[in-house]
CSV table of C-alpha atoms and ligand atoms in Angstrom, one decimal:
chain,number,residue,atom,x,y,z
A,560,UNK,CA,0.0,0.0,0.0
A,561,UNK,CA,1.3,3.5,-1.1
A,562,UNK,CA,0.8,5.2,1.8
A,563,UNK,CA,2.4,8.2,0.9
A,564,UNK,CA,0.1,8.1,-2.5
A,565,UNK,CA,-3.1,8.0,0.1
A,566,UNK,CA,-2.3,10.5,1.9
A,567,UNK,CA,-1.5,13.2,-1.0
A,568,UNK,CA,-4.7,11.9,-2.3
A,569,UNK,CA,-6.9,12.7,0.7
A,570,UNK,CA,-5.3,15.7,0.9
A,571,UNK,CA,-6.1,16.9,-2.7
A,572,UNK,CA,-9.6,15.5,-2.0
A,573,UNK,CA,-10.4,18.0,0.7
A,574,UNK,CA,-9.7,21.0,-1.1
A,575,UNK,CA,-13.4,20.9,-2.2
A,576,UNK,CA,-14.7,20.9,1.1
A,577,UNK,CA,-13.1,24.3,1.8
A,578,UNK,CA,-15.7,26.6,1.4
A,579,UNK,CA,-18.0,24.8,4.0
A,580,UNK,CA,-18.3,25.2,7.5
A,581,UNK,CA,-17.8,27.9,10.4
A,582,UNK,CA,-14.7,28.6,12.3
A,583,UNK,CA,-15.9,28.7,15.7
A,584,UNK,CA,-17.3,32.3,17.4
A,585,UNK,CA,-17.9,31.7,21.2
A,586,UNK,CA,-14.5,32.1,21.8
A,587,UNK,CA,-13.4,35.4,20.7
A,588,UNK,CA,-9.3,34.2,21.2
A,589,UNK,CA,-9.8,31.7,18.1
A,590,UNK,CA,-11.4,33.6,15.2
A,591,UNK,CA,-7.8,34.9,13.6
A,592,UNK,CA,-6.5,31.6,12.0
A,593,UNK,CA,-6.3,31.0,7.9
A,594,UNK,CA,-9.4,29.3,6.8
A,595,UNK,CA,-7.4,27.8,4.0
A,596,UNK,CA,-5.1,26.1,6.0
A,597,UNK,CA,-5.6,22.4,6.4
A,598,UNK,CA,-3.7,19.0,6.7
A,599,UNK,CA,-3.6,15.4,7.7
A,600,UNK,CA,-0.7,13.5,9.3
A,601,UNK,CA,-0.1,9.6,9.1
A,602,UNK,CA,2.3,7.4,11.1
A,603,UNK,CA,2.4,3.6,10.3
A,604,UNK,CA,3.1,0.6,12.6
A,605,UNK,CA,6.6,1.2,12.3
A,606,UNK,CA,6.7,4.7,13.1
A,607,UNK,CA,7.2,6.6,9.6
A,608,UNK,CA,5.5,10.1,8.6
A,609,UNK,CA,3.4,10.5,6.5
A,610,UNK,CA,2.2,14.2,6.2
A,611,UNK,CA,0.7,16.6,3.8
A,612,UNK,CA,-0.7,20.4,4.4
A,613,UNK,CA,-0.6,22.8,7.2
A,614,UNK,CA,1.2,20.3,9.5
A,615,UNK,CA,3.3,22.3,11.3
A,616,UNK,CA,0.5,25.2,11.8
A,617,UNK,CA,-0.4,25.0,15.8
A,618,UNK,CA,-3.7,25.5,17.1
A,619,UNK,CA,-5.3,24.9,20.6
A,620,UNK,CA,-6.0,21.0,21.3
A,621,UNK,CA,-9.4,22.5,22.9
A,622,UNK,CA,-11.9,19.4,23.4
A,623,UNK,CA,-9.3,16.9,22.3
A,624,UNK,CA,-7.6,17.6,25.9
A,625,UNK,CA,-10.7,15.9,27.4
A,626,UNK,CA,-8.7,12.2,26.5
A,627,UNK,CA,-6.0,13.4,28.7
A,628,UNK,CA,-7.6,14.6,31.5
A,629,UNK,CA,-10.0,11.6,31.9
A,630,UNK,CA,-6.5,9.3,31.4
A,631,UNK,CA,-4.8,11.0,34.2
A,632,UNK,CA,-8.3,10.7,36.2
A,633,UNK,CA,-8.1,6.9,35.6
A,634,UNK,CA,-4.7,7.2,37.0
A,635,UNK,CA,-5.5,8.9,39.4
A,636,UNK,CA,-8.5,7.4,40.7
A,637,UNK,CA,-9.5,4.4,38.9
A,638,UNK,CA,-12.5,3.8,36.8
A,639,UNK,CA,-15.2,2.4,39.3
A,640,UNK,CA,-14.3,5.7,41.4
A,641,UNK,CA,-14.9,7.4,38.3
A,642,UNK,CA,-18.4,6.2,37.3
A,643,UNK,CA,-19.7,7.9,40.7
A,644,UNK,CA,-18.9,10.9,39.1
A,645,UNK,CA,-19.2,10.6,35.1
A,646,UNK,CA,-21.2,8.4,33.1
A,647,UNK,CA,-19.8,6.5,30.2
A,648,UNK,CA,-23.0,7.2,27.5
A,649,UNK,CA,-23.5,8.9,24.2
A,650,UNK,CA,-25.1,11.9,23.8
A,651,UNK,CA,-27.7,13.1,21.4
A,652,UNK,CA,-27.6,16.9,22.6
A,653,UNK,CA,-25.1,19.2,21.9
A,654,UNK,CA,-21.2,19.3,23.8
A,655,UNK,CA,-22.4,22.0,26.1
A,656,UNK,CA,-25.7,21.6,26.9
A,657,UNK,CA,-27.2,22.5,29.8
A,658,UNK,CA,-30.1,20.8,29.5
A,659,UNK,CA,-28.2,17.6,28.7
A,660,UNK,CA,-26.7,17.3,32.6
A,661,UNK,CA,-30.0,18.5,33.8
A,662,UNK,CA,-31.8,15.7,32.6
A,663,UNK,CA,-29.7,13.5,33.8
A,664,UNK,CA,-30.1,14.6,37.3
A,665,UNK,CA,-26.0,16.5,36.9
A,666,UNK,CA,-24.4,13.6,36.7
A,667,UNK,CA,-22.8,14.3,33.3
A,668,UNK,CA,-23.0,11.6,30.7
A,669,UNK,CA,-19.9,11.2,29.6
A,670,UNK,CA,-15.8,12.7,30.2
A,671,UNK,CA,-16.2,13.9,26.8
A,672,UNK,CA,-18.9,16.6,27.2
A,673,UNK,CA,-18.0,20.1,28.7
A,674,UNK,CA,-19.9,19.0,32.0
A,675,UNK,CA,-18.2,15.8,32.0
A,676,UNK,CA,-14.9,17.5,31.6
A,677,UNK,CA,-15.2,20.0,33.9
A,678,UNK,CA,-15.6,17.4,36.6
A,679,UNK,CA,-12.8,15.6,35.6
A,680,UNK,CA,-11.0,18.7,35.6
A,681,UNK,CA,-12.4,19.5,39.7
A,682,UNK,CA,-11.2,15.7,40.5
A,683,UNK,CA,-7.5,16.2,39.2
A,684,UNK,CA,-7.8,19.5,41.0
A,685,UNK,CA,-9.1,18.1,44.2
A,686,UNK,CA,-6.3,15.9,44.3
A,687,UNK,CA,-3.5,18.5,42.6
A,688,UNK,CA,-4.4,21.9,43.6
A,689,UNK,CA,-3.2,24.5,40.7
A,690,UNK,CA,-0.5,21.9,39.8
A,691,UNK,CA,-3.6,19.7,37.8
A,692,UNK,CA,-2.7,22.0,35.0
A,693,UNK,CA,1.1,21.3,34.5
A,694,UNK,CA,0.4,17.5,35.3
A,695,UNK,CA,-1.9,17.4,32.2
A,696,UNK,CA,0.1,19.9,29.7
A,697,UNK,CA,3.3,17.3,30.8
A,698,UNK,CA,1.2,14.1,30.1
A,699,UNK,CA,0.5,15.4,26.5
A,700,UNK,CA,3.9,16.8,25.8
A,701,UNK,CA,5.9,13.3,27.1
A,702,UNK,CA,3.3,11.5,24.7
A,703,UNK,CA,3.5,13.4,21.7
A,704,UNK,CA,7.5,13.8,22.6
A,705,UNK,CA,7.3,17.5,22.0
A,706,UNK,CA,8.4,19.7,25.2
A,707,UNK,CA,7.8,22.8,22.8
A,708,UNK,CA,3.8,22.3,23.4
A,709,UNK,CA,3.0,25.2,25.3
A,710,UNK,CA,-0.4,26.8,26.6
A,711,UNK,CA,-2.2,29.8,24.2
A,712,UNK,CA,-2.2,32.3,26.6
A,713,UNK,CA,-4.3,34.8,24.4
A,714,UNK,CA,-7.0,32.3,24.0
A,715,UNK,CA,-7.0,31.1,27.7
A,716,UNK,CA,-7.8,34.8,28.4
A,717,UNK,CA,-10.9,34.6,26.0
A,718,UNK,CA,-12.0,31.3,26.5
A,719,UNK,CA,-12.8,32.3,30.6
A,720,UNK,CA,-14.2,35.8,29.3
A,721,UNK,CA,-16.8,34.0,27.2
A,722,UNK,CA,-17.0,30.6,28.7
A,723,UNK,CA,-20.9,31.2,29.9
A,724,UNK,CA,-22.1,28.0,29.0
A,725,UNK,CA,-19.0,26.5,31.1
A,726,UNK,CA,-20.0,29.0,34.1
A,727,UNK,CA,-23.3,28.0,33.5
A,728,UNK,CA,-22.3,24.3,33.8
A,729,UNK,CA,-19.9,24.8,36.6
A,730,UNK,CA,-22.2,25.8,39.2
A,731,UNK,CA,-25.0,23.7,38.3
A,732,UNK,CA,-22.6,20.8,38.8
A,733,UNK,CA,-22.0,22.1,42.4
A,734,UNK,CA,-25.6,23.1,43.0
A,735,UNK,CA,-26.6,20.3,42.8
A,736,UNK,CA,-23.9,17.4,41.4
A,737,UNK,CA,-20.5,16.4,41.3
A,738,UNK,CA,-18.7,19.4,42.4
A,739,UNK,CA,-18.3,19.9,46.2
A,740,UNK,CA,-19.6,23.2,47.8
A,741,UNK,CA,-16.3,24.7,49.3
A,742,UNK,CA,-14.2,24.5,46.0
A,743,UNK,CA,-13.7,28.0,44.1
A,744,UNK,CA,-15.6,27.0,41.0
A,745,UNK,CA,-13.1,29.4,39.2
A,746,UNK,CA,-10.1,27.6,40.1
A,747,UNK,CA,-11.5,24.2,38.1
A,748,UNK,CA,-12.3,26.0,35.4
A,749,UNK,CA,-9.2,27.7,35.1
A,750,UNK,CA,-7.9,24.0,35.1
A,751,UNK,CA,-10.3,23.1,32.4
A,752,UNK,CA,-9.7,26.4,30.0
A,753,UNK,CA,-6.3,26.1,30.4
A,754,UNK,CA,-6.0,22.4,29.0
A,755,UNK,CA,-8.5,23.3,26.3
A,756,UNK,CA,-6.0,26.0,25.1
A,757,UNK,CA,-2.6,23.6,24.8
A,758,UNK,CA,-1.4,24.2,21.7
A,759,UNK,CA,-0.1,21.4,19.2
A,760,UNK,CA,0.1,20.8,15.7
A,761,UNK,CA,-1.6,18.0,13.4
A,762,UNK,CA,1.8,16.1,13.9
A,763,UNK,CA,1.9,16.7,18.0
A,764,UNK,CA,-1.9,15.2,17.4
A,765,UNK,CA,-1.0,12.1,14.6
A,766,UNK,CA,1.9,11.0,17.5
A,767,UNK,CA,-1.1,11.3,20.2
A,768,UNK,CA,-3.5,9.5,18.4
A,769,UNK,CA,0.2,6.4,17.6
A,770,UNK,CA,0.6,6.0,21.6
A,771,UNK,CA,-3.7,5.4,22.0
A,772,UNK,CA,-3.7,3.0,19.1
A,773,UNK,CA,-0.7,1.4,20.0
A,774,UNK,CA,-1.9,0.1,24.1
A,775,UNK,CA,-0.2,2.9,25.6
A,776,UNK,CA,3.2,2.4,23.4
A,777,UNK,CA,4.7,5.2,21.5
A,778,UNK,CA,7.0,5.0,18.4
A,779,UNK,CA,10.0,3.5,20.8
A,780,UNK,CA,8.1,0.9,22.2
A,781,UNK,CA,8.3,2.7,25.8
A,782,UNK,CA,4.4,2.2,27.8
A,783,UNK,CA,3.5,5.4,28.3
A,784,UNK,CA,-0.4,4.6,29.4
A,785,UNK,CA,-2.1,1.6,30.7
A,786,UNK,CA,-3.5,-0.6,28.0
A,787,UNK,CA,-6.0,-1.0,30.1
A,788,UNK,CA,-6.7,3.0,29.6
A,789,UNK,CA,-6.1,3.7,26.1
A,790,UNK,CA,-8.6,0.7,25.1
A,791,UNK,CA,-10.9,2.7,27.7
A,792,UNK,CA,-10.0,6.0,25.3
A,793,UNK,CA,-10.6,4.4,22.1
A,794,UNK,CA,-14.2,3.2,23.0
A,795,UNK,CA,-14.7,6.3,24.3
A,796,UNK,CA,-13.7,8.2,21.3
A,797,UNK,CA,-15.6,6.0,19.4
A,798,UNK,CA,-18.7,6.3,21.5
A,799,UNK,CA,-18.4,9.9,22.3
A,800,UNK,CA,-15.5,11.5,20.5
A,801,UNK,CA,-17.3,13.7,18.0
A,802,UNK,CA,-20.3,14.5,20.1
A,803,UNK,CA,-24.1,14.3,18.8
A,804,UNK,CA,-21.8,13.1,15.4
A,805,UNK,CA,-20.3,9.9,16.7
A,806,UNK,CA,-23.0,7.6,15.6
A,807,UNK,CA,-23.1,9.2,12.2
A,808,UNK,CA,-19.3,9.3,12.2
A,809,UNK,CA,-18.9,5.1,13.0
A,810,UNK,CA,-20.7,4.6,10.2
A,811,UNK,CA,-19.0,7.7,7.5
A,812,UNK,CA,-15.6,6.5,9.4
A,813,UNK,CA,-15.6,3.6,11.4
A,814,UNK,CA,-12.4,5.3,13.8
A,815,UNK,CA,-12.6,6.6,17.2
A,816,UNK,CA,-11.9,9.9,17.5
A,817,UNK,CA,-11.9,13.2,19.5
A,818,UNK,CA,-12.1,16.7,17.8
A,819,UNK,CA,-11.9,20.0,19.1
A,820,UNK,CA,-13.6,23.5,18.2
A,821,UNK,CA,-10.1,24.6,17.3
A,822,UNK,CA,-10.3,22.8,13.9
A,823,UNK,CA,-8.3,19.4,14.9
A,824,UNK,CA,-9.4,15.9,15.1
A,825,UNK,CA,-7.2,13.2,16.9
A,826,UNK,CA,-8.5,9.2,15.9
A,827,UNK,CA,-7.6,6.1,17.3
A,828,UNK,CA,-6.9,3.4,14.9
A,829,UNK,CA,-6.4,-0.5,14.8
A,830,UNK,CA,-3.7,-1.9,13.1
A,831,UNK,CA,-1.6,0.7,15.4
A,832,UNK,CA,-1.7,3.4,12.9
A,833,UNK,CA,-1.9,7.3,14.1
A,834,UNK,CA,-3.6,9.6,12.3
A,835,UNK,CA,-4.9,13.4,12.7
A,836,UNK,CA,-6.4,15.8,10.9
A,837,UNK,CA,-6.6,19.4,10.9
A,838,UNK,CA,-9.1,21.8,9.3
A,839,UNK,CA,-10.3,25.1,11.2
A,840,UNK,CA,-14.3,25.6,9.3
A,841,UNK,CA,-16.6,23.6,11.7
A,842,UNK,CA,-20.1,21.8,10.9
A,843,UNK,CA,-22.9,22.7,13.3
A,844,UNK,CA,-21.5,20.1,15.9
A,845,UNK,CA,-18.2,21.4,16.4
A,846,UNK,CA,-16.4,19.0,14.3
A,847,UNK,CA,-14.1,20.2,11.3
A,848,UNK,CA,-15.7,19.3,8.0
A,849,UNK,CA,-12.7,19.1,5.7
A,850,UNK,CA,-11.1,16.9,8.5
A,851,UNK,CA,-14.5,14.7,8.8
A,852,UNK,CA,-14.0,14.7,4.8
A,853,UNK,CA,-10.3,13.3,4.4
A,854,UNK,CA,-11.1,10.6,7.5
A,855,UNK,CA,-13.8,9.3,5.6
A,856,UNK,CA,-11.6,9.4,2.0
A,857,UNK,CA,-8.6,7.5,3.7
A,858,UNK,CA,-10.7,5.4,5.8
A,859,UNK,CA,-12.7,3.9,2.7
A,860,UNK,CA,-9.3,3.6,1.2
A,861,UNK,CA,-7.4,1.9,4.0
A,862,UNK,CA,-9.8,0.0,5.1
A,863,UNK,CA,-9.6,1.4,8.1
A,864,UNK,CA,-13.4,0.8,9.8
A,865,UNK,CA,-13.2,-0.9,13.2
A,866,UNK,CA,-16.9,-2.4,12.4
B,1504,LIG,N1,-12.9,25.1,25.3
B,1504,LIG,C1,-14.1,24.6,24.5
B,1504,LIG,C2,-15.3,24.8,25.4
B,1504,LIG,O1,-15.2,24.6,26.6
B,1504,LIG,C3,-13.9,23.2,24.0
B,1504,LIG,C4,-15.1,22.7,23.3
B,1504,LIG,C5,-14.8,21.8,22.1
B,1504,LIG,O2,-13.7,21.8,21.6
B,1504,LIG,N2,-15.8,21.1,21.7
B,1504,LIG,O3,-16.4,25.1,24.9
């Protein structure tokens, strides 16, 4: 297989898809980026590159980060100890929805949801204080081998401006919820913005994505995660990882995967392949389009559906 070939190929095919979509307008810090600019990034079982487009361009990991936080939660606490806190369900509403964690009496569905992330992100607080934040920004930099991955300072500052949904969220999961009464609310989500504002590129994301499909390996064959955890990722992602999409997007794509409003899109594969994409318009769900576009072009021509 010419993977090379593929991948210049996918790339060409999601030119046409660049007119379509949004980039995202809730958070002030992350309107100035080039619409044009888009990519994909490949890495096959024995570690090779395979890139083509914006690659290099960096962009805040935003939703992605939720795989990290929930990993260093299972660390941290263990699954069972988890579940009291966050369900492991699909969603049908919307990443941010209120109404989602109210019906389900504020126990949020899933980690992968803004309410289910923010609780995460109070756990690894309860347990780190302010230091949650570097423990999370170290786990994704060791696992993408990249100490240069750094935090967007200028969106962090926008994102807690305008983050009323997350406020909203916040203090309905310690109303009534998940969230004790005598933590600052403001200090979690300072936790929570700041993770969603780590900045990578498509390749920091393809070497993410290598480590999850590999058990927990990365490129040198060092464990980095539990098996046990990034198998617990990849069903996630596959369950959850692209919202009120992800049913639509096991059949279009057959991957797991996690996006983020910032335009990337981190899968997990089998045959221990890593693979990103990167594409800043988004559909109405929060998911890139041209990046949804080239997953489902490469999957069809990889073969790459889990199903
Ligand atoms: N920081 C964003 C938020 O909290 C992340 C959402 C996303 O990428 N879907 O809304």
């Amino acid at each position: 297989m010419d993977l090379e070939k593929i991948v210049q190929e996918t790339y060409a095919y999601g030119e046409k898809y660049l007119d379509q979509g949004n980039i995202v307008d809730y958070i002030p810090g992350l309107k100035d980026v080039d619409p044009k600019a888009y990519g994909l990034a490949l890495i096959d079982e024995d570690g090779n590159f395979y890139e083509a487009g914006a690659i290099d361009t960096r962009y805040t990991i935003m939703s992605i980060t939720k795989v990290f936080l929930y990993i260093l939660a299972l660390e941290t606490y263990g699954l069972e100890e988890l579940r009291k806190y966050v369900g492991l369900k699909p969603s049908s509403k919307a990443f941010n929805s209120l109404l989602d964690l109210q019906l389900e009496d504020n126990i949020p569905v899933n980690p992968y949801v803004n309410a289910g992330a923010l609780t995460v992100s109070y756990l690894l607080y309860k347990k780190y204080g302010a230091k949650a934040i570097d423990k999370v920004l170290e786990k994704i930099r060791t696992l993408a081998e990249n100490e240069e991955i750094d935090i967007d300072e200028e969106v962090v500052i926008t994102s807690e401006h305008a983050g009323y949904a997350n406020k909203a969220m916040i203090f309905s999961l310690q109303n009534k919820g998940p969230i004790s009464k005598d933590v600052d609310v403001f200090d979690v989500l300072s936790v929570y913005n700041r993770a969603c504002c780590i900045r990578v590129s498509t390749r920091d994301l393809a070497k993410l994505s290598f480590v999850l499909s590999n058990d927990g390996k990365n490129r040198n064959g060092v464990q980095l995660i539990d098996p046990d955890h990034a198998r617990i990722s990849r069903t996630l992602m596959a369950t959850c990882g692209t919202y009120d999409y992800s049913g639509d997007f096991a059949v279009d794509v057959g991957l797991g995967a996690k996006s983020g409003v910032g335009g990337g899109i981190m899968t997990s594969t089998k045959a221990g392949l890593g693979l990103a994409t990167y594409g800043p318009k988004l559909d109405s769900r929060g998911n890139s389009v041209v990046g949804i576009e080239m997953l489902k072009y490469i999957s069809e021509k990889l073969n790459l559906s889990i199903y």
